[in-house]
Each structure stands twice: as structure tokens, then as C-alpha cells.
Amino acid sequence: MSDKPAKPVLLTGASGALGRVLTRSLSADGWTLRLTDIAPFPDQVPTGASFTAADLNDGVTIARLAEGCGAIVHLGGVSVERPFEEVLGPNIRGLFHIYEAARREKARVIFASSNHSIGFHERSETIGADTQFLPDGFYGLSKAYGELMGQLYWYKHGVESVFVRIGSCFPEPVDARMLATWLSYPDLSRLVARCILAERVGCSVIWGASDNQRMTWWKDDARGRVGWQPLDSADPFAGQLAGKVSGNPVAERYMGGGFCALGYSRDAPAPQQLSQPGG
Ligand code: NAI
Ligand code: 15L
């Protein structure tokens, strides 16, 4: 198998933290990238790449940018918890523009989903990729909706998708929760490359976490299908971070951490037996 895709790859959210990481790693491998973001690209645009400023709300420009692309790595949009109206345009309408473009181009979508689509699962659980969504805010809800939109386009139009439910992708883990959820930049880069190069992916979910001993929360995903295994680990940081907890009982109880506690208005954390739908 070639280690370069035959067609250009469209990368949204290119000016953001992970967009810049992937721009560096994929262009270093000689890939042809079309970069886009509403914000200017802050680095030098690498050889083999071009940058076009665009709003994800602008479906005409997104369609034009996707012309001739074989894959779309969709990172763009609101990436933290925000009011519903702020999330709606970039994360919902924008995603629709991405999937319409993918349908027209017969392109594969690699969607940066998030652990916040399942954030209200208890940390004591071990959940598979087919678990029910339990979003922990409007942001997580937009990621769950995004995965459902990807399923619609797969079953109705044959558009392939990988939903990468990223844990915490930062240069280093910074607190006790990230001893479980951390995904290193090199593991992210290898994962995205495999999602694009794998022959067939269908409509798949992969948990985006490195090989962390404390990652007992997530299991059974499609990593084997794309040929990815994480090589890095948060474990060497355990000594310095194990005690670095928030002190907030809601944040510490659920996988989504602090996002679960934002605007939380129950009197107390939901009792475990009542936390399922209908409870
Ligand atoms: P980021 O916030 O640094 O990057 C997002 C980019 O999207 C920004 O450059 C922003 O300008 C762009 N954007 C926002 N609204 C837009 C619009 N209307 N039109 C075009 N572009 C727009 O986020 P980061 O950390 O790089 O994350 C990338 C993706 O990965 C996001 O979708 C995020 O939800 C997802 N993710 C990231 C995680 C992490 O730990 N960094 C964890 C889970 C998911
Ligand atoms: C995310 O989805 C966010 O984009 C990122 O900023 C982190 O908050 C991450 O999840 C996390 O849960 O650590």
C-alpha cells in the first residue's frame, strides 16, 4: 500500500492546535493538503499545501475546496462548550456542508469527534464504541449529531467515515484525568494517516487515546480495521499528576470531567442507578 493518498486531502480547522500539528506531520510525509479555517493560518504554509480562509457556514466555498479531494479531515468548528447558538452554525450546518461535499466527491470523512459525546458515562464503566451517546453539553451534543450525520451519509450514500472520539490531545497530559484520556500528537498523526490510507473503513468509531494504563474506560473500536495502535503513553506523568484532581464531585465522577460540571444544576450528582435514560 502507498504511504501517500492518490488525491489531495482537505483539512478543516487547519489554523487550530490539532490542525497545525497534522499540517506539519502530513506535509512532512509529502501529502498534498488543502488547508482551510476561518482564522488565518499562523505558520508558513508548507510545500504541497495551500490555504484558503473560509467559514464552514459557507457551503459553496466548502464544496469548491473539496473538489477532487479523496478525503476530508474535519477538525474545524467550536471545540469547547459554548452556548447553543454559537455551536449551531460551525458544528451543525458546517458539518452538513462537509458531508454534502464528501457525497459529491465520493470522499472519505475523518471526523474529529470527542469524548464529550459520551461524557456523562461514569468513569467506573468500560464502554464500547457502540455505547449510547451521553453528551455532556451542547458541544458534545454537536459531536454526537455529527456521528449520526456520518451514519446517515454511509447508509444512504455510501460515504465512508471514521469518527475519532478524541480524549485529550495536547503536548502533554496536565491533570489526573488526562492520565486516562491523553492522546499524544504523534499518536494522533499516525491515527489520522491510517484512517486515510486504510483501504476500507466503512463507518467506524475509534477512541482517540494513547496507550495509557489508566484508560480503562473505552474498549472495542475499529483500530484494527485501519491498522493503528498507539505508541505513546501518559504513564510516565502519573507520579506528578495523580493527585491533580478538580475537587468537583461531578467532574470527577464522569468521563467528560469539567465539561459535565459546567452549568450543572441538579442538586447532587445523579445516583448511579438513576443515571440511565428514564432515570
Ligand atoms: P481548535 O479550537 O484549536 O481548532 C478549531 C479550529 O476551527 C480553529 O482554528 C477555528 O478557527 C476553526 N473554526 C471555528 N469556527 C469555524 C468556522 N465557522 N469556520 C471555519 N473554521 C472554524 O481545536 P483543536 O484542539 O485543534 O481541535 C480540533 C478538533 O478536534 C475540534 O473539532 C475539536 O472539537 C476536536 N477535539 C479536540 C480535542 C483536543 O483535545 N484537542 C479533544 C476532542 C475533540
Ligand atoms: C475536547 O473535546 C476539547 O476540544 C478539548 O479542548 C479538551 O477539553 C478535551 O475535549 C478533553 O476532554 O480533555
mmCIF file of C-alpha atoms and ligand atoms in Angstrom:
data_model
loop_
_atom_site.group_PDB
_atom_site.id
_atom_site.type_symbol
_atom_site.label_atom_id
_atom_site.label_comp_id
_atom_site.label_asym_id
_atom_site.label_seq_id
_atom_site.Cartn_x
_atom_site.Cartn_y
_atom_site.Cartn_z
ATOM 1 C CA MET A 1 0.000 0.000 0.000
ATOM 2 C CA SER A 2 1.253 3.512 -0.848
ATOM 3 C CA ASP A 3 2.014 5.780 2.116
ATOM 4 C CA LYS A 4 0.548 8.775 0.301
ATOM 5 C CA PRO A 5 -3.067 9.224 -0.760
ATOM 6 C CA ALA A 6 -3.673 9.415 -4.512
ATOM 7 C CA LYS A 7 -5.822 12.544 -4.192
ATOM 8 C CA PRO A 8 -5.487 15.781 -2.179
ATOM 9 C CA VAL A 9 -6.764 15.870 1.393
ATOM 10 C CA LEU A 10 -8.940 18.736 2.643
ATOM 11 C CA LEU A 11 -8.108 19.700 6.238
ATOM 12 C CA THR A 12 -10.587 21.978 8.044
ATOM 13 C CA GLY A 13 -9.687 23.734 11.284
ATOM 14 C CA ALA A 14 -6.148 23.956 9.912
ATOM 15 C CA SER A 15 -5.262 27.040 11.977
ATOM 16 C CA GLY A 16 -6.227 25.379 15.270
ATOM 17 C CA ALA A 17 -3.974 23.397 17.597
ATOM 18 C CA LEU A 18 -4.514 19.968 16.032
ATOM 19 C CA GLY A 19 -4.802 21.363 12.507
ATOM 20 C CA ARG A 20 -1.303 22.802 12.775
ATOM 21 C CA VAL A 21 0.038 19.508 14.145
ATOM 22 C CA LEU A 22 -1.486 17.496 11.289
ATOM 23 C CA THR A 23 -0.417 20.041 8.682
ATOM 24 C CA ARG A 24 3.175 19.623 9.845
ATOM 25 C CA SER A 25 3.149 15.820 10.058
ATOM 26 C CA LEU A 26 1.194 15.043 6.876
ATOM 27 C CA SER A 27 3.025 17.556 4.717
ATOM 28 C CA ALA A 28 6.348 16.214 6.038
ATOM 29 C CA ASP A 29 5.220 12.875 4.571
ATOM 30 C CA GLY A 30 4.779 14.565 1.187
ATOM 31 C CA TRP A 31 0.974 14.709 1.177
ATOM 32 C CA THR A 32 -0.945 17.258 -0.889
ATOM 33 C CA LEU A 33 -3.085 19.256 1.553
ATOM 34 C CA ARG A 34 -5.812 21.826 1.100
ATOM 35 C CA LEU A 35 -5.973 23.759 4.333
ATOM 36 C CA THR A 36 -8.905 25.863 5.421
ATOM 37 C CA ASP A 37 -10.048 27.739 8.520
ATOM 38 C CA ILE A 38 -11.972 30.909 9.326
ATOM 39 C CA ALA A 39 -8.816 32.191 11.057
ATOM 40 C CA PRO A 40 -5.579 32.912 9.176
ATOM 41 C CA PHE A 41 -3.043 30.088 9.066
ATOM 42 C CA PRO A 42 -0.435 31.154 11.622
ATOM 43 C CA ASP A 43 2.549 29.223 10.242
ATOM 44 C CA GLN A 44 4.309 29.161 6.910
ATOM 45 C CA VAL A 45 2.170 27.126 4.506
ATOM 46 C CA PRO A 46 4.288 24.051 3.758
ATOM 47 C CA THR A 47 5.280 22.853 0.299
ATOM 48 C CA GLY A 48 2.495 20.819 -1.243
ATOM 49 C CA ALA A 49 -0.197 22.672 0.724
ATOM 50 C CA SER A 50 -2.442 25.653 0.017
ATOM 51 C CA PHE A 51 -4.526 27.679 2.472
ATOM 52 C CA THR A 52 -7.935 29.256 1.838
ATOM 53 C CA ALA A 53 -9.776 31.208 4.543
ATOM 54 C CA ALA A 54 -13.418 30.085 4.673
ATOM 55 C CA ASP A 55 -16.334 29.919 7.089
ATOM 56 C CA LEU A 56 -17.807 26.422 7.459
ATOM 57 C CA ASN A 57 -21.218 28.110 7.174
ATOM 58 C CA ASP A 58 -20.372 28.895 3.525
ATOM 59 C CA GLY A 59 -21.353 25.688 1.737
ATOM 60 C CA VAL A 60 -20.436 26.964 -1.733
ATOM 61 C CA THR A 61 -16.830 27.615 -0.771
ATOM 62 C CA ILE A 62 -16.561 24.321 1.153
ATOM 63 C CA ALA A 63 -17.854 22.444 -1.919
ATOM 64 C CA ARG A 64 -15.297 24.188 -4.125
ATOM 65 C CA LEU A 65 -12.455 23.460 -1.715
ATOM 66 C CA ALA A 66 -13.363 19.765 -1.645
ATOM 67 C CA GLU A 67 -13.338 19.364 -5.437
ATOM 68 C CA GLY A 68 -11.039 16.493 -6.411
ATOM 69 C CA CYS A 69 -10.248 15.549 -2.789
ATOM 70 C CA GLY A 70 -10.221 11.904 -1.726
ATOM 71 C CA ALA A 71 -10.555 12.593 1.996
ATOM 72 C CA ILE A 72 -11.689 15.363 4.321
ATOM 73 C CA VAL A 73 -10.163 15.616 7.780
ATOM 74 C CA HIS A 74 -12.767 17.661 9.584
ATOM 75 C CA LEU A 75 -11.361 19.428 12.642
ATOM 76 C CA GLY A 76 -12.966 22.843 12.190
ATOM 77 C CA GLY A 77 -15.619 24.315 14.446
ATOM 78 C CA VAL A 78 -16.280 25.154 18.069
ATOM 79 C CA SER A 79 -14.022 22.901 20.141
ATOM 80 C CA VAL A 80 -15.197 23.593 23.699
ATOM 81 C CA GLU A 81 -18.511 24.018 25.493
ATOM 82 C CA ARG A 82 -20.319 27.158 24.262
ATOM 83 C CA PRO A 83 -23.939 28.404 24.145
ATOM 84 C CA PHE A 84 -26.169 26.535 21.691
ATOM 85 C CA GLU A 85 -26.404 29.391 19.176
ATOM 86 C CA GLU A 86 -22.603 29.591 18.896
ATOM 87 C CA VAL A 87 -22.260 25.851 18.306
ATOM 88 C CA LEU A 88 -25.072 25.597 15.778
ATOM 89 C CA GLY A 89 -23.503 27.233 12.711
ATOM 90 C CA PRO A 90 -19.948 25.835 12.663
ATOM 91 C CA ASN A 91 -20.676 22.407 14.165
ATOM 92 C CA ILE A 92 -24.055 21.517 12.682
ATOM 93 C CA ARG A 93 -24.567 23.495 9.475
ATOM 94 C CA GLY A 94 -20.828 23.362 8.793
ATOM 95 C CA LEU A 95 -20.825 19.598 9.179
ATOM 96 C CA PHE A 96 -23.709 19.306 6.731
ATOM 97 C CA HIS A 97 -21.600 21.215 4.186
ATOM 98 C CA ILE A 98 -18.710 18.806 4.785
ATOM 99 C CA TYR A 99 -20.903 15.730 4.247
ATOM 100 C CA GLU A 100 -22.560 17.187 1.156
ATOM 101 C CA ALA A 101 -19.102 17.878 -0.293
ATOM 102 C CA ALA A 102 -17.977 14.346 0.621
ATOM 103 C CA ARG A 103 -21.019 12.852 -1.070
ATOM 104 C CA ARG A 104 -20.359 14.789 -4.273
ATOM 105 C CA GLU A 105 -16.644 13.912 -4.331
ATOM 106 C CA LYS A 106 -17.060 10.326 -3.060
ATOM 107 C CA ALA A 107 -14.539 11.370 -0.406
ATOM 108 C CA ARG A 108 -13.938 9.754 2.992
ATOM 109 C CA VAL A 109 -14.522 11.861 6.117
ATOM 110 C CA ILE A 110 -12.293 11.661 9.181
ATOM 111 C CA PHE A 111 -14.364 13.475 11.789
ATOM 112 C CA ALA A 112 -12.783 14.837 14.976
ATOM 113 C CA SER A 113 -15.471 13.679 17.360
ATOM 114 C CA SER A 114 -14.964 13.958 21.087
ATOM 115 C CA ASN A 115 -15.197 12.110 24.371
ATOM 116 C CA HIS A 116 -17.802 14.754 25.251
ATOM 117 C CA SER A 117 -20.327 12.919 23.049
ATOM 118 C CA ILE A 118 -20.290 10.238 25.778
ATOM 119 C CA GLY A 119 -19.173 12.496 28.642
ATOM 120 C CA PHE A 120 -21.900 11.531 31.134
ATOM 121 C CA HIS A 121 -20.812 7.893 31.273
ATOM 122 C CA GLU A 122 -19.392 7.085 34.692
ATOM 123 C CA ARG A 123 -15.635 6.636 34.973
ATOM 124 C CA SER A 124 -16.263 3.280 36.688
ATOM 125 C CA GLU A 125 -17.716 1.910 33.409
ATOM 126 C CA THR A 126 -15.905 0.380 30.452
ATOM 127 C CA ILE A 127 -17.822 1.261 27.308
ATOM 128 C CA GLY A 128 -17.533 0.012 23.750
ATOM 129 C CA ALA A 129 -17.690 2.142 20.620
ATOM 130 C CA ASP A 130 -21.324 1.160 20.133
ATOM 131 C CA THR A 131 -22.341 2.543 23.522
ATOM 132 C CA GLN A 132 -25.149 5.062 23.732
ATOM 133 C CA PHE A 133 -24.297 8.742 23.405
ATOM 134 C CA LEU A 134 -24.473 10.675 26.677
ATOM 135 C CA PRO A 135 -23.337 14.171 25.678
ATOM 136 C CA ASP A 136 -22.227 16.498 28.455
ATOM 137 C CA GLY A 137 -23.158 19.823 26.817
ATOM 138 C CA PHE A 138 -24.107 21.495 23.533
ATOM 139 C CA TYR A 139 -20.591 20.892 22.202
ATOM 140 C CA GLY A 140 -20.729 17.151 22.970
ATOM 141 C CA LEU A 141 -24.224 17.040 21.528
ATOM 142 C CA SER A 142 -22.915 18.505 18.258
ATOM 143 C CA LYS A 143 -20.310 15.715 18.116
ATOM 144 C CA ALA A 144 -22.960 13.043 18.681
ATOM 145 C CA TYR A 145 -25.063 14.672 15.965
ATOM 146 C CA GLY A 146 -22.024 14.698 13.703
ATOM 147 C CA GLU A 147 -21.520 10.963 14.122
ATOM 148 C CA LEU A 148 -25.209 10.371 13.396
ATOM 149 C CA MET A 149 -24.960 12.515 10.276
ATOM 150 C CA GLY A 150 -21.991 10.416 9.187
ATOM 151 C CA GLN A 151 -24.083 7.274 9.667
ATOM 152 C CA LEU A 152 -26.867 8.749 7.545
ATOM 153 C CA TYR A 153 -24.430 9.507 4.713
ATOM 154 C CA TRP A 154 -22.941 5.999 4.963
ATOM 155 C CA TYR A 155 -26.224 4.104 4.875
ATOM 156 C CA LYS A 156 -27.870 6.374 2.305
ATOM 157 C CA HIS A 157 -24.946 7.405 0.076
ATOM 158 C CA GLY A 158 -22.018 5.103 0.878
ATOM 159 C CA VAL A 159 -19.843 7.942 2.229
ATOM 160 C CA GLU A 160 -17.160 6.367 4.431
ATOM 161 C CA SER A 161 -16.352 7.911 7.819
ATOM 162 C CA VAL A 162 -14.079 7.386 10.769
ATOM 163 C CA PHE A 163 -15.292 9.118 13.913
ATOM 164 C CA VAL A 164 -12.254 9.638 16.103
ATOM 165 C CA ARG A 165 -13.567 10.232 19.626
ATOM 166 C CA ILE A 166 -10.571 12.199 20.816
ATOM 167 C CA GLY A 167 -9.840 12.187 24.541
ATOM 168 C CA SER A 168 -7.399 14.997 25.387
ATOM 169 C CA CYS A 169 -4.907 15.795 22.637
ATOM 170 C CA PHE A 170 -2.287 18.158 23.977
ATOM 171 C CA PRO A 171 1.526 18.299 24.021
ATOM 172 C CA GLU A 172 1.485 16.652 27.493
ATOM 173 C CA PRO A 173 -1.141 15.467 29.988
ATOM 174 C CA VAL A 174 -1.781 18.199 32.567
ATOM 175 C CA ASP A 175 -4.033 16.615 35.222
ATOM 176 C CA ALA A 176 -5.096 13.258 36.688
ATOM 177 C CA ARG A 177 -7.982 12.810 34.227
ATOM 178 C CA MET A 178 -5.601 13.054 31.303
ATOM 179 C CA LEU A 179 -3.651 10.077 32.678
ATOM 180 C CA ALA A 180 -6.584 8.197 31.121
ATOM 181 C CA THR A 181 -7.681 10.442 28.247
ATOM 182 C CA TRP A 182 -4.412 11.792 26.835
ATOM 183 C CA LEU A 183 -3.633 11.324 23.132
ATOM 184 C CA SER A 184 -0.143 12.353 22.061
ATOM 185 C CA TYR A 185 0.355 14.433 18.923
ATOM 186 C CA PRO A 186 2.407 11.675 17.210
ATOM 187 C CA ASP A 187 -0.304 9.078 18.010
ATOM 188 C CA LEU A 188 -2.930 11.448 16.558
ATOM 189 C CA SER A 189 -0.882 11.975 13.384
ATOM 190 C CA ARG A 190 -0.357 8.248 12.848
ATOM 191 C CA LEU A 191 -4.036 7.573 13.514
ATOM 192 C CA VAL A 192 -5.300 10.147 11.018
ATOM 193 C CA ALA A 193 -2.828 8.925 8.386
ATOM 194 C CA ARG A 194 -4.033 5.341 8.854
ATOM 195 C CA CYS A 195 -7.699 6.428 8.663
ATOM 196 C CA ILE A 196 -6.996 7.981 5.262
ATOM 197 C CA LEU A 197 -4.736 5.250 3.879
ATOM 198 C CA ALA A 198 -6.724 2.200 5.016
ATOM 199 C CA GLU A 199 -8.391 0.503 2.084
ATOM 200 C CA ARG A 200 -11.908 0.343 3.505
ATOM 201 C CA VAL A 201 -13.198 1.919 6.711
ATOM 202 C CA GLY A 202 -16.977 1.825 6.275
ATOM 203 C CA CYS A 203 -18.468 3.811 9.105
ATOM 204 C CA SER A 204 -16.219 3.332 12.130
ATOM 205 C CA VAL A 205 -15.512 4.685 15.590
ATOM 206 C CA ILE A 206 -12.019 4.859 17.117
ATOM 207 C CA TRP A 207 -11.250 6.044 20.645
ATOM 208 C CA GLY A 208 -8.501 8.657 20.445
ATOM 209 C CA ALA A 209 -6.316 7.907 23.453
ATOM 210 C CA SER A 210 -2.696 6.832 23.769
ATOM 211 C CA ASP A 211 -1.593 3.585 25.398
ATOM 212 C CA ASN A 212 -2.401 4.800 28.937
ATOM 213 C CA GLN A 213 -2.611 2.237 31.724
ATOM 214 C CA ARG A 214 -5.456 4.211 33.320
ATOM 215 C CA MET A 215 -7.508 4.112 30.111
ATOM 216 C CA THR A 216 -9.947 1.523 31.431
ATOM 217 C CA TRP A 217 -12.974 3.498 30.206
ATOM 218 C CA TRP A 218 -13.027 2.718 26.465
ATOM 219 C CA LYS A 219 -12.760 -0.548 24.518
ATOM 220 C CA ASP A 220 -13.758 -2.342 21.298
ATOM 221 C CA ASP A 221 -13.294 0.076 18.424
ATOM 222 C CA ALA A 222 -12.190 -0.097 14.771
ATOM 223 C CA ARG A 223 -8.443 0.489 15.245
ATOM 224 C CA GLY A 224 -7.670 -2.975 13.862
ATOM 225 C CA ARG A 225 -9.573 -2.142 10.724
ATOM 226 C CA VAL A 226 -7.319 0.843 9.951
ATOM 227 C CA GLY A 227 -4.147 -0.731 11.361
ATOM 228 C CA TRP A 228 -3.451 1.682 14.225
ATOM 229 C CA GLN A 229 -2.073 1.119 17.703
ATOM 230 C CA PRO A 230 -0.964 3.999 19.937
ATOM 231 C CA LEU A 231 2.755 4.048 20.715
ATOM 232 C CA ASP A 232 2.893 6.755 23.402
ATOM 233 C CA SER A 233 1.607 6.735 26.975
ATOM 234 C CA ALA A 234 0.663 9.156 29.746
ATOM 235 C CA ASP A 235 2.019 6.691 32.336
ATOM 236 C CA PRO A 236 5.384 8.434 32.908
ATOM 237 C CA PHE A 237 3.424 11.506 34.104
ATOM 238 C CA ALA A 238 1.488 9.548 36.768
ATOM 239 C CA GLY A 239 3.858 10.449 39.610
ATOM 240 C CA GLN A 240 3.433 14.176 39.127
ATOM 241 C CA LEU A 241 -0.262 14.231 38.082
ATOM 242 C CA ALA A 242 -2.094 11.502 40.050
ATOM 243 C CA GLY A 243 -3.111 13.952 42.785
ATOM 244 C CA LYS A 244 -4.057 16.742 40.398
ATOM 245 C CA VAL A 245 -7.852 16.406 40.609
ATOM 246 C CA SER A 246 -10.505 19.123 40.399
ATOM 247 C CA GLY A 247 -12.219 18.552 43.729
ATOM 248 C CA ASN A 248 -15.576 18.853 41.944
ATOM 249 C CA PRO A 249 -17.648 15.669 42.517
ATOM 250 C CA VAL A 250 -19.469 15.958 39.182
ATOM 251 C CA ALA A 251 -16.275 16.487 37.207
ATOM 252 C CA GLU A 252 -14.532 13.592 38.961
ATOM 253 C CA ARG A 253 -17.407 11.165 38.566
ATOM 254 C CA TYR A 254 -17.944 11.318 34.808
ATOM 255 C CA MET A 255 -15.699 10.739 31.803
ATOM 256 C CA GLY A 256 -16.300 14.254 30.442
ATOM 257 C CA GLY A 257 -14.741 15.814 33.552
ATOM 258 C CA GLY A 258 -15.111 19.591 33.886
ATOM 259 C CA PHE A 259 -17.462 19.847 30.892
ATOM 260 C CA CYS A 260 -20.040 17.814 32.882
ATOM 261 C CA ALA A 261 -19.824 20.269 35.773
ATOM 262 C CA LEU A 262 -20.312 23.379 33.583
ATOM 263 C CA GLY A 263 -23.777 24.775 34.283
ATOM 264 C CA TYR A 264 -24.718 21.579 36.174
ATOM 265 C CA SER A 265 -27.944 22.337 38.016
ATOM 266 C CA ARG A 266 -29.003 19.104 39.688
ATOM 267 C CA ASP A 267 -28.858 19.272 43.489
ATOM 268 C CA ALA A 268 -26.275 16.492 43.600
ATOM 269 C CA PRO A 269 -24.669 14.103 41.118
ATOM 270 C CA ALA A 270 -27.257 11.674 39.782
ATOM 271 C CA PRO A 271 -27.317 8.381 41.680
ATOM 272 C CA GLN A 272 -25.717 5.675 39.523
ATOM 273 C CA GLN A 273 -28.896 3.598 39.248
ATOM 274 C CA LEU A 274 -30.858 6.615 38.019
ATOM 275 C CA SER A 275 -28.297 7.925 35.532
ATOM 276 C CA GLN A 276 -29.590 5.916 32.566
ATOM 277 C CA PRO A 277 -32.263 7.403 30.299
ATOM 278 C CA GLY A 278 -35.596 7.161 32.001
ATOM 279 C CA GLY A 279 -33.881 7.502 35.381
HETATM 280 P P1 NAI B 1 -9.140 24.484 17.973
HETATM 281 O O1 NAI B 1 -10.216 25.291 18.609
HETATM 282 O O2 NAI B 1 -7.725 24.863 18.255
HETATM 283 O O3 NAI B 1 -9.353 24.461 16.390
HETATM 284 C C1 NAI B 1 -10.618 24.565 15.796
HETATM 285 C C2 NAI B 1 -10.485 25.441 14.572
HETATM 286 O O4 NAI B 1 -11.768 25.567 13.949
HETATM 287 C C3 NAI B 1 -9.992 26.869 14.907
HETATM 288 O O5 NAI B 1 -8.801 27.149 14.200
HETATM 289 C C4 NAI B 1 -11.131 27.751 14.460
HETATM 290 O O6 NAI B 1 -10.714 28.991 13.879
HETATM 291 C C5 NAI B 1 -11.850 26.875 13.428
HETATM 292 N N1 NAI B 1 -13.235 27.289 13.266
HETATM 293 C C6 NAI B 1 -14.126 27.625 14.239
HETATM 294 N N2 NAI B 1 -15.280 28.052 13.692
HETATM 295 C C7 NAI B 1 -15.119 27.977 12.347
HETATM 296 C C8 NAI B 1 -15.950 28.290 11.249
HETATM 297 N N3 NAI B 1 -17.187 28.768 11.417
HETATM 298 N N4 NAI B 1 -15.467 28.101 10.011
HETATM 299 C C9 NAI B 1 -14.214 27.622 9.808
HETATM 300 N N5 NAI B 1 -13.377 27.311 10.812
HETATM 301 C C10 NAI B 1 -13.818 27.494 12.074
HETATM 302 O O7 NAI B 1 -9.404 22.976 18.402
HETATM 303 P P2 NAI B 1 -8.396 21.739 18.388
HETATM 304 O O8 NAI B 1 -7.974 21.460 19.777
HETATM 305 O O9 NAI B 1 -7.381 21.909 17.325
HETATM 306 O O10 NAI B 1 -9.386 20.551 17.983
HETATM 307 C C11 NAI B 1 -9.597 20.186 16.634
HETATM 308 C C12 NAI B 1 -10.857 19.356 16.551
HETATM 309 O O11 NAI B 1 -10.702 18.216 17.377
HETATM 310 C C13 NAI B 1 -12.106 20.073 17.028
HETATM 311 O O12 NAI B 1 -13.195 19.698 16.200
HETATM 312 C C14 NAI B 1 -12.325 19.542 18.416
HETATM 313 O O13 NAI B 1 -13.702 19.542 18.768
HETATM 314 C C15 NAI B 1 -11.793 18.123 18.279
HETATM 315 N N6 NAI B 1 -11.317 17.607 19.564
HETATM 316 C C16 NAI B 1 -10.169 18.090 20.117
HETATM 317 C C17 NAI B 1 -9.717 17.594 21.315
HETATM 318 C C18 NAI B 1 -8.443 18.052 21.930
HETATM 319 O O14 NAI B 1 -8.089 17.513 22.994
HETATM 320 N N7 NAI B 1 -7.693 18.999 21.353
HETATM 321 C C19 NAI B 1 -10.482 16.568 22.049
HETATM 322 C C20 NAI B 1 -11.683 16.140 21.361
HETATM 323 C C21 NAI B 1 -12.056 16.634 20.153
HETATM 324 C C1 15L B 2 -12.407 18.275 23.852
HETATM 325 O O1 15L B 2 -13.312 17.844 23.126
HETATM 326 C C2 15L B 2 -11.869 19.637 23.679
HETATM 327 O O2 15L B 2 -11.811 20.028 22.315
HETATM 328 C C3 15L B 2 -10.502 19.827 24.309
HETATM 329 O O3 15L B 2 -10.233 21.205 24.413
HETATM 330 C C4 15L B 2 -10.422 19.157 25.678
HETATM 331 O O4 15L B 2 -11.296 19.799 26.555
HETATM 332 C C5 15L B 2 -10.798 17.700 25.546
HETATM 333 O O5 15L B 2 -12.052 17.520 24.914
HETATM 334 C C6 15L B 2 -10.846 16.975 26.906
HETATM 335 O O6 15L B 2 -11.878 16.401 27.223
HETATM 336 O O7 15L B 2 -9.831 16.978 27.602
#
